[in-house]
Amino acid sequence: MAALSGKVVQNVFIAQFYQQNRQFGTQYQRDSCVPYMRALPPFHGGKLAWTSNSSMQMRNLLKYQNGFVNRRTFYCNAASSATAIPSLDKVDFLKLQNGSDIRGVAVSGVEGEPVSLTEPVTEAIAAGFAAWLLDKKKVDASRKLRVSIGHDSRISAQKLQDAVSRGIASAGLDVVQYGLASTPAMFNSTLTEDEAILCPADGAIMITASHLPYNRNGFKFFTNDGGLGKNDIKDILERAASIYSNFLAKGYSVKASESVKKIDYMAVYTSDLVKAVRKAAGNIEKPLEGFHIVVDAGNGAGGFFAAKVLEPLGAITSGSQFLEPDGMFPNHIPNPEDKAAMKAITQAVLDNKANLGIIFDTDVDRSAAVDSTGRELNRNRLIALISAIVLEEHPGTTIVTDSVTSDGLTSFIEKKLGGKHHRFKRGYKNVIDEAIRLNSIGEESHLAIETSGHGALKENHWLDDGAYLMVKLLNKLASARASGKGVGSKVLTDLVEGLEEPAIAVELRLKINQNHPDLKGRSFREYGEAVLQHLGNSIASNPKLQKAPVNYEGVRVSGFGGWFLLRLSLHDPVLPLNIEAPSHEDAVKLGLEVAAAVKEFQALDTSALDKFVQP
């Protein structure tokens, strides 16, 4: 692990910390005190009442061997001689990596899912990010770095925010808490230049696990260069493991931090979105006046969009639903790919006779829409729609998508819109990084977008921002109305007219049994690659099928009027199989070709495929 840059200091202080989780009725209490203090500061409503007399700060310059300060904490508890110190278990930090994110279990209660994101683990991860950031920025000792922290609506958010704050502060960095926020806002905080709101932040952390169940949580990290990549996350986790080993060796204690400040950054972020729509409409104050737009936030962090963005623009938002943050997600999964979620926003549009419906995922980096007729504008349709808007602004540009987009989308982008479709790999960061790479070698690209709803634009610093993506739709509505070219969502649906859509589109997941002797000591990834290699070879001699001439992931094949793609999951021992065809019969023909090619791989569970191709 690289050593921390610059001088690292540690605050030694008194603290009393309470956190109550109402959903589970669990109260956490930890008390600590510094020797020789005569009285604790008063405690009011879960917050310490610090005064100049009751707060004291000492600088301890003794460092851990790994570059962190030696924690010397004295405990007292008036009610009991025992001290509530979290128990520490050995942790495989690298297993917490999920591509360019960190994810784990933060809340107990689900059988077979033990908590992996404990407070000590979280604090070590935050301290690891601080160490990484200090090395990255290479600032001198005269300037103190600061990190902004936000979270979505999950029930573990407050606990993890406090642990992250302690980890950042322990490295001598300033902490700025935003509270409930969106992932895009956290990245924006590293770009905004306004010292009055403590911006820009040198780094930002979003506490979220996207659409995963209530017991999960995780972290996304940003600098002004964008979201961190896989190698950065691995580096941070390796640093965290080293820091955590010191907790195991020397003990761990929960301590608060005096260097935490709180800012309402979401007010700044939403104001910028409002300004963008007004500008597109020729600086009209309320360019959406009379439009009826309903929002479904799925009880995630996106509820702000109705009152803070749409209403200032003049839109009617009655009928919007699930705007209140609720980390138990009682109504539906906040996920634009989820059928129940899309059914909910579609019904809200129809019931309220709205012009448009907008739905967000938990942390607002993904979104989708529904037109006034109830037609879903997600997946390939959303890509087609945003591509149409972007290609009006940047004729001929390259649209980068993930690997599972349809052949009909390629035809739409290239033949109707006059653009170029560059189909790449799954994973929003892969898609974004590929668009950035194309620009670096002289191929203009202004949009990188995944079928999941992650969409990033060059004009918006390549940030996958679900709210900004919807602002592009609002801009089109507002500008069309201002120029007298039309009103309502028909302006949008007209843009995707001519998009060829398959009659059948399925995804089947073929799992690899890692304990099966057929693996012969190989990893699931090696085994999966062997399956793909064999499938590719078998297709080469089949006159009915044609391999895609350019392909970056898995084996993509056309035939029987449709196509299939078999690829290896980014993280799991699974080979997802996507099939699209003009009829169920044709889809089955494609499925049978795959089944015949992979039947000799005994560790591959083909039951989902077998069921699909059965007559």
XYZ file of C-alpha atoms in Angstrom:
615
model
C 0.000 0.000 0.000
C 1.271 3.423 -0.902
C 1.933 5.622 2.085
C -0.219 8.629 2.777
C 1.062 11.847 1.272
C 1.690 14.823 3.486
C 1.245 15.168 7.199
C -1.662 13.204 8.656
C -3.170 14.227 11.925
C -5.763 12.718 14.196
C -8.378 14.435 16.280
C -8.673 13.103 19.801
C -11.937 14.164 21.391
C -14.908 13.134 23.439
C -17.971 11.766 21.722
C -21.287 10.189 22.404
C -23.092 8.649 19.477
C -26.599 7.310 19.164
C -28.281 5.993 16.065
C -31.712 4.439 15.993
C -33.010 2.370 13.131
C -36.778 2.645 13.294
C -37.487 -0.178 10.895
C -35.762 -2.725 13.064
C -36.123 -1.050 16.433
C -32.430 -1.430 17.077
C -30.542 1.157 19.063
C -26.828 1.505 18.847
C -25.042 3.288 21.659
C -21.383 3.916 22.046
C -19.871 6.170 24.660
C -16.340 7.411 24.833
C -14.542 10.006 26.848
C -11.143 11.552 27.127
C -9.474 11.290 30.551
C -9.569 14.295 32.817
C -12.688 15.777 31.211
C -15.014 16.776 34.017
C -18.301 16.808 32.128
C -19.771 15.602 28.883
C -21.420 18.153 26.598
C -25.223 18.075 26.585
C -26.908 15.680 24.167
C -29.981 16.886 22.279
C -32.014 14.931 19.742
C -29.173 12.770 18.525
C -26.635 15.614 18.162
C -23.882 16.777 20.434
C -24.143 20.346 21.643
C -20.536 21.439 21.319
C -19.347 24.683 22.850
C -15.973 26.356 23.079
C -15.718 25.052 26.624
C -16.908 21.516 26.016
C -15.035 20.687 22.815
C -11.346 20.119 22.720
C -9.025 19.097 19.929
C -5.606 17.546 20.240
C -3.260 16.739 17.412
C -1.654 13.355 17.612
C 1.153 13.044 15.090
C 2.073 9.459 15.934
C 1.381 7.407 12.841
C 0.492 3.829 12.234
C 3.173 1.923 10.378
C 0.963 2.139 7.321
C 0.790 5.913 7.491
C -2.258 6.352 9.703
C -2.268 7.854 13.141
C -2.155 5.720 16.219
C -5.582 5.685 17.806
C -5.359 6.092 21.563
C -8.858 6.112 22.943
C -9.994 5.875 26.539
C -13.492 4.622 27.235
C -15.921 5.309 30.003
C -19.522 4.304 30.511
C -21.355 5.524 33.567
C -23.999 2.823 33.313
C -21.724 -0.148 32.845
C -18.109 -1.128 33.076
C -18.384 -2.883 29.717
C -17.756 -0.869 26.570
C -19.733 -1.399 23.353
C -16.951 -1.890 20.824
C -17.812 -3.491 17.478
C -16.391 -6.983 17.138
C -13.876 -7.329 14.328
C -13.811 -10.292 11.978
C -11.351 -11.009 9.222
C -12.576 -9.548 5.936
C -11.702 -10.264 2.304
C -11.920 -6.689 1.082
C -11.443 -7.534 -2.585
C -14.697 -9.510 -2.544
C -16.496 -6.213 -1.917
C -15.509 -4.945 -5.358
C -18.287 -4.817 -7.935
C -16.635 -3.470 -11.055
C -16.090 0.233 -10.450
C -18.251 0.200 -7.296
C -18.017 -1.317 -3.835
C -21.046 -3.246 -2.597
C -21.899 -5.407 0.376
C -24.499 -6.305 2.975
C -25.053 -3.479 5.440
C -28.111 -4.692 7.374
C -28.678 -8.054 9.007
C -31.961 -9.910 8.784
C -31.753 -11.747 5.475
C -30.903 -15.416 5.912
C -27.606 -16.411 4.378
C -26.458 -12.813 3.945
C -24.155 -11.847 6.824
C -23.228 -8.182 7.204
C -20.024 -7.377 5.332
C -20.163 -3.570 5.377
C -19.694 -3.096 9.117
C -18.721 0.272 10.555
C -15.030 -0.687 10.953
C -14.935 -2.014 7.388
C -16.613 1.126 6.092
C -14.263 3.374 8.034
C -11.259 1.492 6.644
C -12.587 1.842 3.078
C -13.105 5.578 3.531
C -9.617 5.942 4.990
C -8.292 3.935 2.037
C -9.967 6.386 -0.345
C -8.445 9.281 1.584
C -5.000 7.721 1.217
C -5.593 7.130 -2.507
C -6.826 10.711 -2.948
C -3.823 12.206 -1.181
C -1.517 10.268 -3.473
C -3.584 11.261 -6.502
C -3.728 14.976 -5.757
C -0.169 15.298 -4.387
C -0.949 18.546 -2.590
C 1.449 20.206 -0.199
C 0.819 20.425 3.520
C -0.547 23.967 3.247
C -3.830 22.823 1.680
C -6.293 20.454 3.270
C -8.261 18.222 0.937
C -12.005 17.886 1.370
C -14.401 15.101 0.505
C -18.150 15.414 -0.025
C -20.388 12.560 1.133
C -23.965 11.829 0.096
C -26.340 8.890 0.327
C -29.567 7.504 -1.072
C -32.628 6.506 0.960
C -31.348 3.189 2.302
C -31.945 2.369 5.962
C -28.213 1.897 6.559
C -27.334 5.282 5.064
C -26.851 7.285 8.262
C -24.726 4.636 9.942
C -22.444 4.326 6.926
C -22.277 8.082 6.393
C -20.984 8.500 9.943
C -18.436 5.718 9.466
C -17.261 7.180 6.149
C -16.930 10.597 7.789
C -14.765 9.153 10.540
C -12.531 7.395 8.034
C -12.013 10.535 5.960
C -11.445 12.747 9.007
C -8.968 10.291 10.527
C -6.687 10.958 7.574
C -6.774 14.690 8.214
C -9.192 15.566 5.407
C -12.230 17.801 5.734
C -15.657 16.184 5.474
C -18.707 17.828 3.872
C -21.943 15.895 4.310
C -24.774 16.416 1.802
C -27.231 13.976 3.356
C -29.831 12.622 0.916
C -28.372 13.183 -2.535
C -28.053 11.685 -6.004
C -24.975 10.058 -7.466
C -24.706 12.643 -10.287
C -24.818 15.483 -7.761
C -21.851 13.986 -5.933
C -19.727 14.070 -9.075
C -20.896 17.600 -9.822
C -19.653 18.703 -6.412
C -16.102 18.086 -7.654
C -16.711 20.475 -10.591
C -18.678 23.328 -8.995
C -16.472 26.280 -8.056
C -18.035 28.166 -5.161
C -16.183 28.440 -1.888
C -19.359 29.628 -0.165
C -20.676 26.068 -0.447
C -17.253 24.479 0.050
C -16.852 23.547 -3.591
C -15.143 22.093 -5.419
C -14.681 18.930 -3.407
C -11.406 17.142 -4.117
C -13.201 13.820 -3.937
C -16.761 12.609 -3.481
C -18.356 9.460 -2.105
C -21.901 8.341 -2.836
C -23.307 5.750 -0.456
C -25.630 3.599 -2.568
C -26.230 0.122 -3.936
C -28.431 1.281 -6.819
C -31.543 -0.920 -7.138
C -30.343 -3.779 -4.916
C -32.487 -4.903 -1.934
C -32.829 -2.871 1.266
C -30.137 -4.800 3.164
C -27.396 -3.927 0.674
C -25.328 -0.792 0.374
C -22.081 0.367 -1.160
C -19.930 3.214 -2.394
C -19.186 5.085 -5.603
C -16.185 7.393 -5.746
C -15.481 10.500 -7.823
C -12.871 13.140 -8.507
C -13.135 15.938 -11.054
C -11.827 13.427 -13.614
C -15.014 11.382 -13.196
C -15.888 8.097 -11.557
C -13.089 5.846 -10.425
C -12.262 2.761 -12.476
C -11.797 -0.886 -11.522
C -8.076 -0.556 -10.856
C -8.667 2.447 -8.590
C -11.258 0.521 -6.579
C -8.888 -2.413 -6.186
C -6.179 -0.024 -4.981
C -8.530 1.520 -2.414
C -9.622 -1.881 -1.129
C -6.021 -3.015 -0.757
C -5.281 0.110 1.255
C -8.424 -0.493 3.316
C -7.324 -4.053 4.078
C -4.010 -2.754 5.423
C -5.768 -0.146 7.561
C -8.235 -2.726 8.850
C -5.372 -5.020 9.854
C -4.284 -2.269 12.235
C -7.767 -2.247 13.722
C -7.404 -5.964 14.337
C -3.956 -5.536 15.868
C -4.457 -2.389 17.912
C -8.189 -2.209 18.511
C -11.010 -0.179 17.010
C -13.150 2.514 18.550
C -16.047 4.613 17.313
C -15.187 8.287 17.422
C -16.945 11.346 16.044
C -15.252 14.128 14.106
C -15.227 17.873 14.596
C -14.241 18.524 10.993
C -17.657 17.612 9.516
C -19.652 20.339 7.803
C -23.108 20.068 6.222
C -24.210 21.660 2.945
C -27.468 21.576 0.948
C -25.743 20.903 -2.354
C -28.860 19.432 -3.971
C -30.284 22.968 -4.152
C -27.320 23.944 -6.322
C -27.565 20.849 -8.489
C -31.315 21.198 -9.141
C -30.940 24.903 -9.885
C -28.495 24.053 -12.668
C -30.973 21.582 -14.177
C -33.713 24.219 -14.181
C -31.378 26.731 -15.860
C -30.541 24.205 -18.591
C -34.196 23.780 -19.593
C -34.886 27.517 -19.512
C -31.875 28.142 -21.730
C -33.041 25.537 -24.265
C -36.409 27.308 -24.472
C -34.901 30.735 -25.081
C -34.709 31.802 -21.435
C -38.442 31.490 -20.834
C -39.130 31.433 -17.084
C -41.706 28.621 -17.196
C -41.224 26.768 -20.485
C -43.166 23.714 -19.266
C -46.243 25.636 -18.119
C -49.329 23.529 -18.797
C -47.400 20.288 -19.240
C -48.528 17.517 -16.898
C -45.533 15.352 -15.953
C -45.615 12.673 -13.265
C -42.533 11.363 -11.489
C -41.988 7.960 -9.868
C -38.939 7.937 -7.590
C -39.546 4.452 -6.213
C -38.921 5.840 -2.696
C -35.297 6.428 -3.664
C -33.396 9.714 -3.810
C -35.090 11.110 -6.949
C -38.194 12.614 -5.359
C -36.647 16.080 -5.640
C -37.239 16.148 -9.398
C -40.948 16.952 -9.155
C -40.830 19.916 -6.753
C -37.302 21.208 -7.402
C -37.035 20.857 -11.190
C -40.421 20.411 -12.867
C -42.563 22.773 -10.791
C -40.190 25.782 -11.080
C -40.398 25.229 -14.854
C -44.194 25.466 -14.681
C -45.077 21.786 -15.027
C -48.030 20.190 -13.231
C -46.787 17.233 -11.176
C -49.967 15.964 -9.507
C -50.143 12.189 -9.574
C -46.408 11.823 -8.964
C -45.776 8.881 -6.667
C -43.340 7.311 -4.230
C -41.381 10.536 -3.881
C -40.778 10.070 -0.149
C -37.456 8.413 0.718
C -38.029 4.964 2.191
C -35.138 2.542 2.227
C -37.425 -0.465 2.519
C -38.739 0.303 -1.004
C -42.307 -0.716 -0.111
C -43.927 -0.050 -3.495
C -41.585 -1.414 -6.147
C -37.886 -1.762 -6.891
C -36.567 1.618 -8.053
C -35.264 0.320 -11.357
C -36.253 1.435 -14.890
C -35.578 -2.112 -16.108
C -38.006 -3.687 -13.642
C -41.374 -4.643 -15.146
C -43.341 -3.800 -12.003
C -41.677 -0.388 -11.783
C -42.449 0.434 -15.409
C -46.024 -0.785 -14.982
C -46.407 1.556 -11.992
C -45.260 4.692 -13.822
C -47.263 3.721 -16.932
C -50.417 3.386 -14.856
C -49.746 6.739 -13.182
C -49.471 8.426 -16.594
C -52.709 6.896 -17.846
C -54.655 7.495 -14.614
C -53.649 11.158 -14.505
C -53.871 11.735 -18.271
C -50.334 13.116 -18.071
C -48.221 14.232 -20.997
C -45.169 12.351 -19.782
C -43.983 10.054 -17.013
C -40.438 9.924 -15.626
C -38.966 7.171 -13.460
C -35.592 7.020 -11.675
C -33.537 4.334 -10.041
C -32.519 4.647 -6.376
C -29.569 7.022 -6.790
C -30.778 8.802 -9.955
C -27.971 7.808 -12.293
C -30.516 5.898 -14.425
C -33.916 6.881 -15.753
C -36.640 6.107 -18.264
C -39.865 7.711 -19.498
C -43.418 6.881 -20.569
C -45.346 8.863 -23.196
C -48.955 10.004 -22.909
C -50.255 6.791 -24.510
C -48.456 4.609 -21.983
C -45.644 3.617 -24.335
C -42.464 2.861 -22.443
C -39.382 4.827 -23.458
C -36.674 2.659 -21.951
C -33.953 0.243 -23.121
C -33.590 0.372 -26.948
C -36.352 2.969 -27.292
C -34.651 5.329 -24.840
C -31.341 4.899 -26.650
C -33.048 5.630 -29.962
C -34.738 8.711 -28.537
C -31.626 10.211 -26.970
C -29.640 9.317 -30.103
C -32.138 11.226 -32.227
C -31.789 14.310 -30.031
C -27.982 14.112 -29.920
C -27.641 13.514 -33.663
C -29.748 16.604 -34.358
C -27.181 18.561 -32.366
C -24.109 16.655 -33.615
C -24.791 15.145 -37.064
C -22.836 12.005 -37.862
C -21.581 11.419 -34.333
C -20.893 7.931 -32.973
C -23.318 6.482 -30.429
C -21.645 3.997 -28.078
C -23.898 1.363 -26.478
C -23.531 -1.902 -24.610
C -23.467 -5.305 -26.294
C -27.136 -6.309 -25.950
C -28.684 -3.557 -28.059
C -30.781 -4.693 -31.004
C -29.995 -4.902 -34.703
C -33.033 -2.675 -35.245
C -31.350 0.039 -33.170
C -28.231 -0.161 -35.336
C -30.341 0.268 -38.463
C -32.220 3.192 -36.883
C -29.077 5.056 -35.800
C -27.168 4.511 -39.013
C -29.798 4.478 -41.763
C -32.413 6.890 -40.424
C -30.400 9.215 -38.204
C -27.159 9.195 -40.171
C -25.011 8.363 -37.183
C -22.689 5.503 -36.372
C -23.549 2.770 -33.870
C -20.557 1.423 -31.937
C -21.778 -1.594 -29.964
C -19.315 -2.312 -27.135
C -19.314 -4.260 -23.848
C -21.781 -4.440 -20.979
C -21.063 -2.196 -18.010
C -21.807 1.524 -17.938
C -18.184 2.408 -17.152
C -17.009 0.287 -20.094
C -19.371 2.137 -22.415
C -18.369 5.574 -21.105
C -14.651 4.808 -21.229
C -15.000 3.551 -24.806
C -16.673 6.799 -25.899
C -13.886 8.773 -24.256
C -11.318 6.576 -26.024
C -12.948 7.108 -29.416
C -12.825 10.862 -28.963
C -9.160 10.628 -27.992
C -8.310 8.969 -31.328
C -10.312 11.423 -33.398
C -13.684 9.643 -33.728
C -16.324 12.063 -32.482
C -18.747 10.583 -29.957
C -21.252 12.569 -27.905
C -23.317 9.806 -26.279
C -22.518 6.641 -24.334
C -25.591 4.757 -23.144
C -26.497 1.325 -21.786
C -29.818 -0.474 -22.133
C -30.061 -0.348 -18.317
C -30.693 3.415 -18.492
C -27.169 4.629 -17.730
C -26.674 7.459 -20.208
C -23.689 9.827 -20.361
C -23.143 12.818 -22.626
C -19.908 14.512 -23.604
C -21.509 17.886 -22.853
C -22.135 16.741 -19.261
C -18.573 15.590 -18.484
C -19.397 11.968 -19.396
C -21.447 11.572 -16.236
C -24.216 8.960 -16.277
C -26.887 11.275 -14.904
C -30.496 10.079 -15.041
C -31.853 13.519 -14.192
C -29.780 15.222 -16.889
C -30.907 12.597 -19.408
C -34.511 13.520 -18.636
C -33.610 17.202 -18.914
C -32.599 16.478 -22.521
C -36.179 15.273 -23.098
C -37.589 18.326 -21.324
C -35.365 20.559 -23.443
C -36.895 19.016 -26.552
C -40.430 19.521 -25.238
C -39.718 23.122 -24.229
C -37.887 24.127 -27.406
C -40.509 22.505 -29.665
C -43.267 24.378 -27.871
C -41.365 27.678 -27.979
C -40.870 27.330 -31.731
C -44.488 26.297 -32.321
C -43.539 22.829 -33.605
C -45.763 20.852 -31.268
C -46.723 20.088 -27.699
C -46.922 16.974 -25.577
C -44.923 13.756 -25.686
C -45.743 13.196 -29.376
C -42.752 15.446 -30.024
C -40.634 12.724 -28.430
C -42.333 9.621 -29.802
C -42.165 11.019 -33.334
C -38.377 10.964 -32.949
C -38.322 7.163 -32.596
C -40.713 6.484 -35.447
C -39.243 3.788 -37.666
C -37.359 1.948 -34.927
C -37.616 -1.764 -35.750
C -38.472 -3.740 -32.642
C -38.402 -7.527 -32.275
C -41.528 -9.493 -31.525
C -39.566 -11.663 -29.088
C -36.779 -10.497 -26.775
C -35.593 -12.718 -23.926
C -32.603 -13.053 -21.628
C -31.810 -16.489 -20.222
C -29.147 -16.992 -17.552
C -26.992 -20.114 -17.834
C -25.243 -20.615 -14.500
C -21.849 -22.266 -14.056
C -21.617 -24.724 -11.171
C -18.215 -23.862 -9.721
C -18.127 -27.112 -7.703
C -18.641 -29.368 -10.708
C -15.678 -31.646 -11.550
C -15.939 -30.583 -15.209
C -14.175 -27.348 -14.270
C -11.041 -29.416 -13.515
C -9.600 -26.780 -11.246
C -10.320 -23.910 -13.628
C -12.006 -20.690 -12.539
C -15.580 -20.058 -13.685
C -14.204 -17.355 -15.965
C -11.832 -19.771 -17.714
C -14.640 -22.287 -18.050
C -17.004 -19.677 -19.459
C -14.415 -18.557 -21.996
C -14.037 -22.186 -23.091
C -17.806 -22.397 -23.663
C -17.722 -19.242 -25.774
C -14.732 -20.462 -27.775
C -16.482 -23.733 -28.561
C -19.708 -21.955 -29.537
C -17.807 -19.627 -31.852
C -16.069 -22.540 -33.563
C -19.320 -24.436 -34.059
C -21.046 -21.414 -35.580
C -18.246 -20.904 -38.089
C -19.268 -24.061 -39.967
C -23.026 -23.439 -39.847
C -24.360 -21.888 -43.103
C -27.599 -20.782 -41.381
C -25.785 -18.493 -38.972
C -23.381 -15.580 -39.286
C -21.081 -14.250 -36.584
C -21.067 -10.479 -36.155
C -18.068 -9.110 -38.090
C -17.271 -6.643 -35.286
C -17.940 -7.734 -31.737
C -16.303 -6.872 -28.413
C -18.011 -9.239 -26.001
C -19.072 -12.866 -26.128
C -20.382 -14.496 -29.292
C -22.980 -12.544 -31.276
C -24.699 -14.333 -34.143
C -27.401 -13.437 -36.698
C -29.831 -15.913 -38.200
C -33.507 -16.801 -38.724
C -34.307 -13.084 -38.977
C -32.952 -12.372 -35.485
C -29.810 -12.671 -33.394
C -28.396 -14.048 -30.174
C -25.546 -13.032 -27.894
C -23.948 -15.374 -25.375
C -21.511 -13.606 -23.076
C -19.841 -14.052 -19.721
C -21.207 -11.960 -16.856
C -18.920 -9.198 -15.634
C -18.933 -10.454 -12.051
C -20.913 -13.678 -11.633
C -20.515 -17.317 -12.739
C -23.239 -16.859 -15.333
C -23.446 -16.854 -19.123
C -26.390 -14.584 -20.039
C -28.012 -15.453 -23.358
C -29.939 -12.705 -25.156
C -32.190 -13.682 -28.041
C -34.235 -11.365 -30.278
C -36.307 -12.601 -33.197
C -39.355 -11.726 -35.339
C -41.311 -14.667 -33.907
C -41.206 -17.138 -31.040
C -40.537 -19.916 -33.536
C -37.469 -18.132 -34.874
C -36.254 -17.390 -31.345
C -36.525 -21.090 -30.497
C -34.462 -21.966 -33.590
C -31.701 -19.684 -32.355
C -31.974 -21.178 -28.872
C -31.678 -24.713 -30.244
C -28.443 -23.801 -32.028
C -26.947 -22.593 -28.754
C -28.225 -25.625 -26.834
C -26.652 -28.027 -29.309
C -23.301 -26.260 -29.154
C -22.980 -26.118 -25.349
C -24.506 -29.481 -24.385
C -21.126 -31.089 -23.701
C -20.305 -28.605 -20.928
C -21.636 -30.485 -17.922
C -21.042 -27.686 -15.369
C -23.297 -25.335 -17.318
C -26.896 -25.257 -16.083
C -28.953 -24.963 -19.270
C -32.335 -25.576 -17.643
C -33.610 -22.066 -18.497
C -32.634 -22.548 -22.138
C -34.049 -26.091 -22.241
C -37.371 -24.825 -20.943
C -37.441 -22.036 -23.536
C -36.870 -24.313 -26.526
C -39.313 -26.998 -25.451
C -42.242 -27.371 -27.921
